Every structure is written in C-alpha cells, then in structure tokens.
JSON list of C-alpha atoms in Angstrom, two decimals:
[
{"chain": "S", "resi": 24, "resn": "MET", "atom": "CA", "xyz": [-32.63, -98.52, 16.47]},
{"chain": "S", "resi": 25, "resn": "SER", "atom": "CA", "xyz": [-34.57, -100.69, 14.04]},
{"chain": "S", "resi": 26, "resn": "SER", "atom": "CA", "xyz": [-38.06, -100.56, 12.59]},
{"chain": "S", "resi": 27, "resn": "SER", "atom": "CA", "xyz": [-38.18, -104.37, 12.69]},
{"chain": "S", "resi": 28, "resn": "LEU", "atom": "CA", "xyz": [-37.56, -104.31, 16.45]},
{"chain": "S", "resi": 29, "resn": "GLY", "atom": "CA", "xyz": [-39.90, -101.38, 17.03]},
{"chain": "S", "resi": 30, "resn": "ASN", "atom": "CA", "xyz": [-37.33, -99.53, 19.13]},
{"chain": "S", "resi": 31, "resn": "TYR", "atom": "CA", "xyz": [-37.37, -96.28, 17.22]},
{"chain": "S", "resi": 32, "resn": "PHE", "atom": "CA", "xyz": [-38.93, -92.82, 17.38]},
{"chain": "S", "resi": 33, "resn": "THR", "atom": "CA", "xyz": [-40.80, -91.09, 14.59]},
{"chain": "S", "resi": 34, "resn": "VAL", "atom": "CA", "xyz": [-40.12, -87.36, 14.33]},
{"chain": "S", "resi": 35, "resn": "ALA", "atom": "CA", "xyz": [-43.54, -86.56, 15.79]},
{"chain": "S", "resi": 36, "resn": "ASP", "atom": "CA", "xyz": [-42.98, -88.95, 18.71]},
{"chain": "S", "resi": 37, "resn": "ALA", "atom": "CA", "xyz": [-39.54, -87.52, 19.42]},
{"chain": "S", "resi": 38, "resn": "VAL", "atom": "CA", "xyz": [-40.85, -83.94, 19.40]},
{"chain": "S", "resi": 39, "resn": "ARG", "atom": "CA", "xyz": [-43.65, -84.87, 21.80]},
{"chain": "S", "resi": 40, "resn": "GLU", "atom": "CA", "xyz": [-41.28, -86.76, 24.07]},
{"chain": "S", "resi": 41, "resn": "PHE", "atom": "CA", "xyz": [-38.36, -84.34, 24.22]},
{"chain": "S", "resi": 42, "resn": "GLY", "atom": "CA", "xyz": [-39.36, -81.04, 22.58]},
{"chain": "S", "resi": 43, "resn": "VAL", "atom": "CA", "xyz": [-37.73, -79.36, 19.60]},
{"chain": "S", "resi": 44, "resn": "ASN", "atom": "CA", "xyz": [-35.13, -77.49, 21.63]},
{"chain": "S", "resi": 45, "resn": "VAL", "atom": "CA", "xyz": [-33.74, -80.62, 23.28]},
{"chain": "S", "resi": 46, "resn": "LEU", "atom": "CA", "xyz": [-33.64, -82.43, 19.94]},
{"chain": "S", "resi": 47, "resn": "ARG", "atom": "CA", "xyz": [-31.88, -79.57, 18.18]},
{"chain": "S", "resi": 48, "resn": "THR", "atom": "CA", "xyz": [-29.38, -79.34, 21.03]},
{"chain": "S", "resi": 49, "resn": "PHE", "atom": "CA", "xyz": [-28.87, -83.11, 20.74]},
{"chain": "S", "resi": 50, "resn": "PHE", "atom": "CA", "xyz": [-28.10, -82.97, 17.01]},
{"chain": "S", "resi": 51, "resn": "ALA", "atom": "CA", "xyz": [-26.01, -79.80, 17.30]},
{"chain": "S", "resi": 52, "resn": "SER", "atom": "CA", "xyz": [-23.81, -81.55, 19.85]},
{"chain": "S", "resi": 53, "resn": "ALA", "atom": "CA", "xyz": [-22.33, -83.85, 17.20]},
{"chain": "S", "resi": 54, "resn": "GLU", "atom": "CA", "xyz": [-20.36, -83.29, 14.02]},
{"chain": "S", "resi": 55, "resn": "TYR", "atom": "CA", "xyz": [-22.68, -83.37, 11.05]},
{"chain": "S", "resi": 56, "resn": "ARG", "atom": "CA", "xyz": [-20.52, -85.92, 9.20]},
{"chain": "S", "resi": 57, "resn": "SER", "atom": "CA", "xyz": [-20.86, -88.45, 12.01]},
{"chain": "S", "resi": 58, "resn": "GLN", "atom": "CA", "xyz": [-23.87, -90.41, 13.20]},
{"chain": "S", "resi": 59, "resn": "GLN", "atom": "CA", "xyz": [-25.31, -89.25, 16.48]},
{"chain": "S", "resi": 60, "resn": "ALA", "atom": "CA", "xyz": [-25.87, -92.21, 18.78]},
{"chain": "S", "resi": 61, "resn": "TYR", "atom": "CA", "xyz": [-29.11, -92.01, 20.73]},
{"chain": "S", "resi": 62, "resn": "THR", "atom": "CA", "xyz": [-29.07, -93.24, 24.31]},
{"chain": "S", "resi": 63, "resn": "GLU", "atom": "CA", "xyz": [-30.87, -92.12, 27.44]},
{"chain": "S", "resi": 64, "resn": "GLU", "atom": "CA", "xyz": [-27.59, -90.58, 28.58]},
{"chain": "S", "resi": 65, "resn": "THR", "atom": "CA", "xyz": [-27.01, -88.55, 25.39]},
{"chain": "S", "resi": 66, "resn": "ILE", "atom": "CA", "xyz": [-30.57, -87.20, 25.26]},
{"chain": "S", "resi": 67, "resn": "GLU", "atom": "CA", "xyz": [-30.41, -86.35, 28.97]},
{"chain": "S", "resi": 68, "resn": "GLU", "atom": "CA", "xyz": [-27.15, -84.49, 28.37]},
{"chain": "S", "resi": 69, "resn": "ALA", "atom": "CA", "xyz": [-28.87, -82.53, 25.59]},
{"chain": "S", "resi": 70, "resn": "ARG", "atom": "CA", "xyz": [-31.72, -81.71, 27.96]},
{"chain": "S", "resi": 71, "resn": "ARG", "atom": "CA", "xyz": [-29.29, -80.42, 30.57]},
{"chain": "S", "resi": 72, "resn": "ARG", "atom": "CA", "xyz": [-27.51, -78.30, 27.97]},
{"chain": "S", "resi": 73, "resn": "TRP", "atom": "CA", "xyz": [-30.74, -76.80, 26.72]},
{"chain": "S", "resi": 74, "resn": "ASP", "atom": "CA", "xyz": [-31.90, -76.07, 30.28]},
{"chain": "S", "resi": 75, "resn": "ARG", "atom": "CA", "xyz": [-28.60, -74.34, 30.95]},
{"chain": "S", "resi": 76, "resn": "LEU", "atom": "CA", "xyz": [-28.90, -72.21, 27.81]},
{"chain": "S", "resi": 77, "resn": "GLU", "atom": "CA", "xyz": [-32.53, -71.33, 28.47]},
{"chain": "S", "resi": 78, "resn": "ARG", "atom": "CA", "xyz": [-31.90, -70.35, 32.09]},
{"chain": "S", "resi": 79, "resn": "ALA", "atom": "CA", "xyz": [-28.93, -68.18, 31.11]},
{"chain": "S", "resi": 80, "resn": "TYR", "atom": "CA", "xyz": [-31.00, -66.45, 28.42]},
{"chain": "S", "resi": 81, "resn": "GLU", "atom": "CA", "xyz": [-33.83, -65.77, 30.87]},
{"chain": "S", "resi": 82, "resn": "THR", "atom": "CA", "xyz": [-31.32, -64.53, 33.44]},
{"chain": "S", "resi": 83, "resn": "ALA", "atom": "CA", "xyz": [-29.79, -62.13, 30.93]},
{"chain": "S", "resi": 84, "resn": "VAL", "atom": "CA", "xyz": [-33.21, -60.79, 29.92]},
{"chain": "S", "resi": 85, "resn": "GLU", "atom": "CA", "xyz": [-34.32, -60.38, 33.52]},
{"chain": "S", "resi": 86, "resn": "HIS", "atom": "CA", "xyz": [-31.22, -58.51, 34.64]},
{"chain": "S", "resi": 87, "resn": "ALA", "atom": "CA", "xyz": [-30.88, -56.40, 31.49]},
{"chain": "S", "resi": 88, "resn": "ASP", "atom": "CA", "xyz": [-34.36, -55.05, 32.25]},
{"chain": "S", "resi": 89, "resn": "SER", "atom": "CA", "xyz": [-33.60, -54.42, 35.91]},
{"chain": "S", "resi": 90, "resn": "ALA", "atom": "CA", "xyz": [-32.82, -51.11, 37.55]},
{"chain": "S", "resi": 91, "resn": "ASP", "atom": "CA", "xyz": [-29.33, -52.43, 38.37]},
{"chain": "S", "resi": 92, "resn": "ALA", "atom": "CA", "xyz": [-28.36, -52.67, 34.70]},
{"chain": "S", "resi": 93, "resn": "LEU", "atom": "CA", "xyz": [-26.51, -49.43, 34.03]},
{"chain": "S", "resi": 94, "resn": "THR", "atom": "CA", "xyz": [-25.25, -48.23, 30.67]},
{"chain": "S", "resi": 95, "resn": "LYS", "atom": "CA", "xyz": [-21.99, -46.93, 32.18]},
{"chain": "S", "resi": 96, "resn": "THR", "atom": "CA", "xyz": [-21.12, -50.16, 33.97]},
{"chain": "S", "resi": 97, "resn": "GLU", "atom": "CA", "xyz": [-18.46, -52.22, 32.23]},
{"chain": "S", "resi": 98, "resn": "ASP", "atom": "CA", "xyz": [-17.41, -55.76, 33.04]},
{"chain": "S", "resi": 99, "resn": "GLY", "atom": "CA", "xyz": [-14.28, -56.29, 30.98]},
{"chain": "S", "resi": 100, "resn": "GLU", "atom": "CA", "xyz": [-14.09, -60.01, 31.71]},
{"chain": "S", "resi": 101, "resn": "PHE", "atom": "CA", "xyz": [-17.70, -60.49, 30.62]},
{"chain": "S", "resi": 102, "resn": "ARG", "atom": "CA", "xyz": [-17.19, -58.54, 27.40]},
{"chain": "S", "resi": 103, "resn": "ASP", "atom": "CA", "xyz": [-13.98, -60.38, 26.60]},
{"chain": "S", "resi": 104, "resn": "ALA", "atom": "CA", "xyz": [-15.76, -63.72, 27.11]},
{"chain": "S", "resi": 105, "resn": "LEU", "atom": "CA", "xyz": [-18.49, -62.67, 24.67]},
{"chain": "S", "resi": 106, "resn": "ALA", "atom": "CA", "xyz": [-15.97, -61.55, 22.07]},
{"chain": "S", "resi": 107, "resn": "ALA", "atom": "CA", "xyz": [-14.03, -64.80, 22.40]},
{"chain": "S", "resi": 108, "resn": "ALA", "atom": "CA", "xyz": [-17.22, -66.86, 22.14]},
{"chain": "S", "resi": 109, "resn": "ARG", "atom": "CA", "xyz": [-18.33, -65.00, 19.03]},
{"chain": "S", "resi": 110, "resn": "ALA", "atom": "CA", "xyz": [-14.96, -65.54, 17.36]},
{"chain": "S", "resi": 111, "resn": "GLY", "atom": "CA", "xyz": [-14.90, -69.18, 18.47]},
{"chain": "S", "resi": 112, "resn": "PHE", "atom": "CA", "xyz": [-18.43, -69.86, 17.23]},
{"chain": "S", "resi": 113, "resn": "GLU", "atom": "CA", "xyz": [-17.75, -68.39, 13.80]},
{"chain": "S", "resi": 114, "resn": "ALA", "atom": "CA", "xyz": [-14.43, -70.21, 13.52]},
{"chain": "S", "resi": 115, "resn": "ALA", "atom": "CA", "xyz": [-16.08, -73.51, 14.44]},
{"chain": "S", "resi": 116, "resn": "MET", "atom": "CA", "xyz": [-18.87, -73.15, 11.88]},
{"chain": "S", "resi": 117, "resn": "ASN", "atom": "CA", "xyz": [-16.35, -72.13, 9.24]},
{"chain": "S", "resi": 118, "resn": "ASP", "atom": "CA", "xyz": [-14.35, -75.26, 10.07]},
{"chain": "S", "resi": 119, "resn": "ASP", "atom": "CA", "xyz": [-16.52, -77.70, 8.11]},
{"chain": "S", "resi": 120, "resn": "LEU", "atom": "CA", "xyz": [-19.61, -76.86, 10.18]},
{"chain": "S", "resi": 121, "resn": "ASN", "atom": "CA", "xyz": [-18.14, -78.01, 13.47]},
{"chain": "S", "resi": 122, "resn": "ALA", "atom": "CA", "xyz": [-21.44, -77.71, 15.34]},
{"chain": "S", "resi": 123, "resn": "ARG", "atom": "CA", "xyz": [-20.09, -79.46, 18.42]},
{"chain": "S", "resi": 124, "resn": "GLU", "atom": "CA", "xyz": [-17.47, -76.76, 19.02]},
{"chain": "S", "resi": 125, "resn": "ALA", "atom": "CA", "xyz": [-19.95, -74.02, 18.14]},
{"chain": "S", "resi": 126, "resn": "MET", "atom": "CA", "xyz": [-22.37, -75.38, 20.74]},
{"chain": "S", "resi": 127, "resn": "ALA", "atom": "CA", "xyz": [-19.54, -75.33, 23.28]},
{"chain": "S", "resi": 128, "resn": "GLU", "atom": "CA", "xyz": [-19.09, -71.61, 22.60]},
{"chain": "S", "resi": 129, "resn": "LEU", "atom": "CA", "xyz": [-22.80, -71.04, 23.16]},
{"chain": "S", "resi": 130, "resn": "LEU", "atom": "CA", "xyz": [-22.47, -72.74, 26.53]},
{"chain": "S", "resi": 131, "resn": "GLU", "atom": "CA", "xyz": [-19.50, -70.48, 27.33]},
{"chain": "S", "resi": 132, "resn": "VAL", "atom": "CA", "xyz": [-21.81, -67.51, 26.91]},
{"chain": "S", "resi": 133, "resn": "ALA", "atom": "CA", "xyz": [-24.20, -69.09, 29.42]},
{"chain": "S", "resi": 134, "resn": "THR", "atom": "CA", "xyz": [-21.30, -69.45, 31.85]},
{"chain": "S", "resi": 135, "resn": "ALA", "atom": "CA", "xyz": [-20.27, -65.82, 31.33]},
{"chain": "S", "resi": 136, "resn": "VAL", "atom": "CA", "xyz": [-23.82, -64.57, 31.96]},
{"chain": "S", "resi": 137, "resn": "ASN", "atom": "CA", "xyz": [-24.16, -66.57, 35.16]},
{"chain": "S", "resi": 138, "resn": "ARG", "atom": "CA", "xyz": [-20.75, -65.49, 36.44]},
{"chain": "S", "resi": 139, "resn": "HIS", "atom": "CA", "xyz": [-21.55, -61.81, 35.80]},
{"chain": "S", "resi": 140, "resn": "VAL", "atom": "CA", "xyz": [-24.94, -61.95, 37.52]},
{"chain": "S", "resi": 141, "resn": "GLU", "atom": "CA", "xyz": [-23.71, -64.00, 40.48]},
{"chain": "S", "resi": 142, "resn": "ALA", "atom": "CA", "xyz": [-21.10, -61.30, 41.17]},
{"chain": "S", "resi": 143, "resn": "GLY", "atom": "CA", "xyz": [-23.94, -58.92, 41.99]},
{"chain": "S", "resi": 144, "resn": "GLY", "atom": "CA", "xyz": [-24.95, -55.56, 40.53]},
{"chain": "S", "resi": 145, "resn": "PRO", "atom": "CA", "xyz": [-24.62, -53.10, 39.08]},
{"chain": "S", "resi": 146, "resn": "TYR", "atom": "CA", "xyz": [-24.81, -55.05, 35.82]},
{"chain": "S", "resi": 147, "resn": "ASP", "atom": "CA", "xyz": [-23.25, -54.34, 32.46]},
{"chain": "S", "resi": 148, "resn": "TYR", "atom": "CA", "xyz": [-26.31, -53.52, 30.34]},
{"chain": "S", "resi": 149, "resn": "ARG", "atom": "CA", "xyz": [-24.49, -53.54, 27.01]},
{"chain": "S", "resi": 150, "resn": "ALA", "atom": "CA", "xyz": [-22.89, -56.92, 27.68]},
{"chain": "S", "resi": 151, "resn": "LEU", "atom": "CA", "xyz": [-26.16, -58.42, 28.84]},
{"chain": "S", "resi": 152, "resn": "ARG", "atom": "CA", "xyz": [-27.88, -57.18, 25.69]},
{"chain": "S", "resi": 153, "resn": "GLU", "atom": "CA", "xyz": [-25.05, -58.59, 23.59]},
{"chain": "S", "resi": 154, "resn": "SER", "atom": "CA", "xyz": [-25.40, -61.98, 25.28]},
{"chain": "S", "resi": 155, "resn": "ILE", "atom": "CA", "xyz": [-29.14, -61.97, 24.56]},
{"chain": "S", "resi": 156, "resn": "GLU", "atom": "CA", "xyz": [-28.44, -61.17, 20.91]},
{"chain": "S", "resi": 157, "resn": "PHE", "atom": "CA", "xyz": [-25.81, -63.93, 20.87]},
{"chain": "S", "resi": 158, "resn": "PHE", "atom": "CA", "xyz": [-28.34, -66.51, 22.04]},
{"chain": "S", "resi": 159, "resn": "GLU", "atom": "CA", "xyz": [-30.97, -65.31, 19.59]},
{"chain": "S", "resi": 160, "resn": "GLU", "atom": "CA", "xyz": [-28.63, -64.94, 16.60]},
{"chain": "S", "resi": 161, "resn": "TYR", "atom": "CA", "xyz": [-26.35, -67.95, 16.96]},
{"chain": "S", "resi": 162, "resn": "GLY", "atom": "CA", "xyz": [-28.53, -70.23, 19.05]},
{"chain": "S", "resi": 163, "resn": "GLY", "atom": "CA", "xyz": [-31.76, -69.20, 17.35]},
{"chain": "S", "resi": 164, "resn": "ASP", "atom": "CA", "xyz": [-30.94, -68.29, 13.75]},
{"chain": "S", "resi": 165, "resn": "VAL", "atom": "CA", "xyz": [-28.15, -70.85, 13.31]},
{"chain": "S", "resi": 166, "resn": "PHE", "atom": "CA", "xyz": [-29.27, -73.80, 15.47]},
{"chain": "S", "resi": 167, "resn": "GLY", "atom": "CA", "xyz": [-33.01, -73.09, 15.45]},
{"chain": "S", "resi": 168, "resn": "LEU", "atom": "CA", "xyz": [-33.31, -72.97, 19.24]},
{"chain": "S", "resi": 169, "resn": "GLN", "atom": "CA", "xyz": [-36.38, -71.14, 20.48]},
{"chain": "S", "resi": 170, "resn": "PHE", "atom": "CA", "xyz": [-35.53, -68.77, 23.31]},
{"chain": "S", "resi": 171, "resn": "GLY", "atom": "CA", "xyz": [-38.17, -66.94, 25.29]},
{"chain": "S", "resi": 172, "resn": "ASP", "atom": "CA", "xyz": [-41.91, -67.53, 25.55]},
{"chain": "S", "resi": 173, "resn": "VAL", "atom": "CA", "xyz": [-44.17, -67.71, 22.55]},
{"chain": "S", "resi": 174, "resn": "THR", "atom": "CA", "xyz": [-45.63, -64.25, 21.98]},
{"chain": "S", "resi": 175, "resn": "ALA", "atom": "CA", "xyz": [-49.33, -63.58, 22.37]},
{"chain": "S", "resi": 176, "resn": "GLY", "atom": "CA", "xyz": [-49.62, -62.97, 18.64]},
{"chain": "S", "resi": 177, "resn": "GLU", "atom": "CA", "xyz": [-48.03, -66.31, 17.79]},
{"chain": "S", "resi": 178, "resn": "ALA", "atom": "CA", "xyz": [-50.27, -68.11, 20.27]},
{"chain": "S", "resi": 179, "resn": "GLU", "atom": "CA", "xyz": [-53.36, -66.49, 18.76]},
{"chain": "S", "resi": 180, "resn": "ILE", "atom": "CA", "xyz": [-52.29, -67.56, 15.25]},
{"chain": "S", "resi": 181, "resn": "ALA", "atom": "CA", "xyz": [-51.76, -71.14, 16.47]},
{"chain": "S", "resi": 182, "resn": "GLU", "atom": "CA", "xyz": [-55.21, -71.22, 18.08]},
{"chain": "S", "resi": 183, "resn": "ASN", "atom": "CA", "xyz": [-56.85, -69.83, 14.95]},
{"chain": "S", "resi": 184, "resn": "LEU", "atom": "CA", "xyz": [-55.16, -72.47, 12.79]},
{"chain": "S", "resi": 185, "resn": "VAL", "atom": "CA", "xyz": [-56.27, -75.28, 15.11]},
{"chain": "S", "resi": 186, "resn": "GLU", "atom": "CA", "xyz": [-59.83, -74.00, 15.09]},
{"chain": "S", "resi": 187, "resn": "LEU", "atom": "CA", "xyz": [-59.73, -73.79, 11.29]},
{"chain": "S", "resi": 188, "resn": "VAL", "atom": "CA", "xyz": [-58.63, -77.44, 11.06]},
{"chain": "S", "resi": 189, "resn": "LEU", "atom": "CA", "xyz": [-61.35, -78.45, 13.52]},
{"chain": "S", "resi": 190, "resn": "ASP", "atom": "CA", "xyz": [-63.96, -76.63, 11.41]},
{"chain": "S", "resi": 191, "resn": "VAL", "atom": "CA", "xyz": [-62.80, -78.57, 8.35]},
{"chain": "S", "resi": 192, "resn": "ARG", "atom": "CA", "xyz": [-62.90, -81.77, 10.41]},
{"chain": "S", "resi": 193, "resn": "GLU", "atom": "CA", "xyz": [-66.52, -81.10, 11.41]},
{"chain": "S", "resi": 194, "resn": "GLU", "atom": "CA", "xyz": [-67.41, -80.53, 7.76]},
{"chain": "S", "resi": 195, "resn": "GLU", "atom": "CA", "xyz": [-65.84, -83.87, 6.88]},
{"chain": "S", "resi": 196, "resn": "ARG", "atom": "CA", "xyz": [-67.80, -85.62, 9.63]},
{"chain": "S", "resi": 197, "resn": "ASP", "atom": "CA", "xyz": [-71.06, -84.01, 8.52]},
{"chain": "S", "resi": 198, "resn": "ALA", "atom": "CA", "xyz": [-70.35, -85.27, 5.00]},
{"chain": "S", "resi": 199, "resn": "GLY", "atom": "CA", "xyz": [-69.76, -88.78, 6.32]},
{"chain": "S", "resi": 200, "resn": "ASN", "atom": "CA", "xyz": [-66.02, -88.72, 5.64]},
{"chain": "S", "resi": 201, "resn": "TYR", "atom": "CA", "xyz": [-65.14, -90.18, 9.03]},
{"chain": "S", "resi": 202, "resn": "GLU", "atom": "CA", "xyz": [-61.79, -91.60, 7.97]},
{"chain": "S", "resi": 203, "resn": "ARG", "atom": "CA", "xyz": [-60.68, -88.17, 6.77]},
{"chain": "S", "resi": 204, "resn": "ALA", "atom": "CA", "xyz": [-61.96, -86.58, 9.98]},
{"chain": "S", "resi": 205, "resn": "ASP", "atom": "CA", "xyz": [-60.01, -89.07, 12.09]},
{"chain": "S", "resi": 206, "resn": "ASP", "atom": "CA", "xyz": [-56.91, -88.39, 10.02]},
{"chain": "S", "resi": 207, "resn": "LEU", "atom": "CA", "xyz": [-57.16, -84.64, 10.75]},
{"chain": "S", "resi": 208, "resn": "ARG", "atom": "CA", "xyz": [-57.52, -85.37, 14.47]},
{"chain": "S", "resi": 209, "resn": "ASP", "atom": "CA", "xyz": [-54.49, -87.67, 14.40]},
{"chain": "S", "resi": 210, "resn": "ARG", "atom": "CA", "xyz": [-52.44, -85.05, 12.60]},
{"chain": "S", "resi": 211, "resn": "LEU", "atom": "CA", "xyz": [-53.32, -82.44, 15.20]},
{"chain": "S", "resi": 212, "resn": "GLU", "atom": "CA", "xyz": [-52.37, -84.83, 18.00]},
{"chain": "S", "resi": 213, "resn": "ALA", "atom": "CA", "xyz": [-49.05, -85.51, 16.26]},
{"chain": "S", "resi": 214, "resn": "LEU", "atom": "CA", "xyz": [-48.40, -81.76, 16.53]},
{"chain": "S", "resi": 215, "resn": "GLY", "atom": "CA", "xyz": [-49.18, -81.75, 20.25]},
{"chain": "S", "resi": 216, "resn": "VAL", "atom": "CA", "xyz": [-52.85, -80.73, 20.08]},
{"chain": "S", "resi": 217, "resn": "GLU", "atom": "CA", "xyz": [-55.15, -83.05, 22.06]},
{"chain": "S", "resi": 218, "resn": "VAL", "atom": "CA", "xyz": [-58.70, -83.08, 20.67]},
{"chain": "S", "resi": 219, "resn": "GLU", "atom": "CA", "xyz": [-61.74, -84.22, 22.66]},
{"chain": "S", "resi": 220, "resn": "ASP", "atom": "CA", "xyz": [-65.20, -84.63, 21.14]},
{"chain": "S", "resi": 221, "resn": "SER", "atom": "CA", "xyz": [-68.32, -83.83, 23.13]},
{"chain": "S", "resi": 222, "resn": "ASP", "atom": "CA", "xyz": [-72.02, -83.23, 22.54]},
{"chain": "S", "resi": 223, "resn": "ASP", "atom": "CA", "xyz": [-71.28, -79.51, 22.41]},
{"chain": "S", "resi": 224, "resn": "GLY", "atom": "CA", "xyz": [-68.57, -79.92, 19.79]},
{"chain": "S", "resi": 225, "resn": "PRO", "atom": "CA", "xyz": [-64.83, -80.57, 19.86]},
{"chain": "S", "resi": 226, "resn": "THR", "atom": "CA", "xyz": [-62.49, -79.01, 22.39]},
{"chain": "S", "resi": 227, "resn": "TYR", "atom": "CA", "xyz": [-58.71, -79.01, 22.36]},
{"chain": "S", "resi": 228, "resn": "ARG", "atom": "CA", "xyz": [-55.66, -78.25, 24.42]},
{"chain": "S", "resi": 229, "resn": "PHE", "atom": "CA", "xyz": [-51.96, -77.95, 23.69]},
{"chain": "S", "resi": 230, "resn": "ASP", "atom": "CA", "xyz": [-49.82, -80.65, 25.32]}
]
C-alpha cells in the first residue's frame, strides 16, 4: 500500500470499514516482529475468526445462564481443553509474544465450547463460566477484543459525549467559526457518528 498510489487505509477508515474487533484479530494473527500483509483474503479470514470467537462467547453466556447448566455436571474433555488452552496461550505469549499461536489457543476454546453445547445438556456450568472468563481475560484484556454488547451505561456516556461535542460545535457556529465547527463534525464522523443539520438543530446516529 502506498500513499502516492492512494491505495491505503487511514486508521479511522479501517475502523469504519472493518470494526475494531476484526482489525485486532487481523493483527493478532501475525507475529509482532513480522509485517502483516493486507489482502482481501487475510482481512476476510480475520473476520471469520472474530465471528467464530464472538459466536462461541455468546453461546457460552447463553448456556451458562440456562436451566440446563448444572453445578454438579462435569465434562472432563471440556475442562481439559480449557486447561490446555490456558497453558498454551500463556506459553505462546511468553515465547517472544507469539500472538499467532496465542490466537490459535483462543480459537481452540471456541471449538471446545461449541463441541460441549452441541453434545446437548445438561451443561457444565463451571466450565462454561471458565470459558467466558477465558475470552474476556485473554481475548479482551490481552488482545483488546470486545466481547458482549455495550452496556446501557456505556451507551449513555457515549451519547452524552456526542451531545457535548455538538453543543460546542453549535457555539462555534454561532461565533462564526465555521471551519472549527466543520472540523468537529468531521471528527465525529471519523469515530462513526453521522451528523445531520436541520432547522431544528443537529441530529446524529451511530453508524
């Protein structure tokens, strides 16, 4: 990719196009010492991997909260797979930050969750909870992947911040600082917030 040829993505463009989870999966799928080659195939592979992780996380949450998840049920194969994945993930990251192998262990957890659920209930509650914690700790805290929906509190904070920026933008427009006002609108749009002006004032929506 080259700026002279115009065939490149800015960070904001890439986030809008693919989303942060796909991008983080993309970069975590390569060794940090090597350059990650961008192609339609590699980004699509990252998308498939993220979809697989997200679905497995949602499956684990759904079935851990179900009536068929019993505290006394034990699936030895499931628990062994989780223990092996945890050991493998930590070993990979301790091996010169081998993110590619660590990501492979995260995908093994997704496989283990799906295999356990597809076998039918009753489900191993403790193992399901451990798999959820695995996704959130290793996938979330280490790789920065965002599992689960944004909470109502986080959404409210985001809306309040957007409205605050729009208030500042209106003040700039009233003061005749139109270039500054346009810059604030462009910055919001770069973050995925589409602003529309009307006679009744600005409105917005999240892309």
